[in-house]
Phi, psi and omega in degrees: 000129183244162180301325181297329177291319180293319178296322178296315179299314183297317181298314180292321181295325182276326181272333185051040180196120185294324180296312180294321179296319179297319178297317178300322181273358180057051178214169178282158183290319181301315177297327177296314178300322179295319178298319179296318179296320178298317180295318179296321178295318181294321180281336181078020179221159174270128183265334182228145165260121184225143172219192185290346185246339186206159174231129180224147174287139169281175177298324176295320178296319178297320179292331183279336192297306185294318175301323178294317177303316182296317180299313182291324177295317179296318179295317179298319179297317181296316180296316181293322178297320180293329184265356191287331186300124175075003183257002176075210188290136172207168178165177184222130178233124179266132186234129176257135181214160186272321181136254188299323184287349178247021186295338176261314187290319182296310179299324178299319180290312185295320178297318181293320180294316182294328177289320183278325186222076184297342179277350180278138176258126176257119180257113188263132178242104181278176180056033179254097182298160190303313181293325177293317178300319179297317179297319182287329172295316181298322182271000175089003180276350169231144174278322188217139180225143170275115187230181173231151178291151005276150174251107188241004181289131178300137176083358180258122176266160180205163174215130180291135180237350182197157175233131183236169174231152172285136175229165179260132174252130186225158168290146186296338179265008178288139179305324181288344180293343179280349181273153176286325176224157182245117174291139181300321183291347175287349181262008187307316185259011183282145166283144182242152170243136182201181175293158179300146175297146178059028180272349186094009181277118176288336178293316176298317180299316181294321178299312181298315181296318180296316180294318180295328177292337177269002173101013179211161175258127183298136180267096184277116182259345181210134176247150179212154190276350184210163184295326181300314180290317179304312184288331173295321178292323176298313179301328180281356177087013180291325181179180176254175177205161166256131181222188184251155184299335183290350178258007183289356172290343177282108182237132176206162180300135177089005184238132174226154175245141176225138175296154174278143176290153178090188181300139181297144175259110189259144172236133181254124179270148185212162165264138180231145179206158176288129182296333182262011178293120186276001187297121175293327178297318178298316180298323178295318179295318180296324178294318177295321182297332178303323179269320183289325181230071182293154177291123181289156173293127187289132177284130180301139177286000000 
C-alpha cells in the first residue's frame, strides 16, 4: 500500500465523484480508478459502491476513511515540521463549501489569502452543504465553513458575508415563466427538483419552510446533489425549484428565474469557525476575510 493509494481514496471519499477527485489530484480519471481498484484488491474489500450516476462509500470504506485522514494528517504535520525552519509562515486551513452558491465568495477569499500569505495551504472540501459544514466545524473536522444563518452550535463563531433571496427557477415554457413574479401558492401542485432530504442543505430547508408557510408541502419528484444538476433538470422540464440568487449565474437554454411574489425570503450566508480553534493559520485567514468578504449592510426586513 502506497501513499498515492491513500491520497486517491481520500479524494474520492471526500468528493464522491471520480471526475472531481481526479481534477483535485491533477491526474486523469482512469489512473485514479486503477489506484482505487488496486487498493481494494490489497485490502480485500470493496470501498465504494459506484454506478453511472453516483459514488457512495461502503461500510468498509466508511470505517477506512477516518484512519486514512489521520495517517495523512500526521504525515503532513511531520513533513511541514521538517521543512519549517527558516521558511517563515506556513499552516493549513481546511474549508468546507457547497459549490455554486460560493462561486463568487470563495475565489475572492482564496485569492486574497494566497496574495497575503503565500505559505498558507488552503484545503478545499466541496459538496459540503451549509448544515453539514456547520456540523464539521463544530466537531473540528473543518477549520472554516461557508454556512447560512442561524448558527446555533455552542462554541461556533460566525460572521455574515452575504445576503441572498429565494427565487423560483422554472423551465422557460412553464406557464408561470410568463409572470414577472411567482406567488408561492401557484406552485401548490407543481413537481419539484431539489437537494436530497436530510442532506444538510439549507436551501432545501428554506424551500420546504417557504412552501409550508404558503399552505402546502413541496412534492419533490427528483433529487440531485448540486445546483448545476438541479437546474439542468428544471430546464429539462422535470420540475421547478426554489433556489438562491447566488446561483443565478447558472444560465442555460430552457431555464428562467423569477422573483417570488410578496416580501422577500432572505438567507444570510456566513463564515463559521470554532471560537476555541488555536490555529494561527485560521486567524490569518479570518483577518484577510474581513477585507475580502466584508459584512454587508443588512437590508431591512
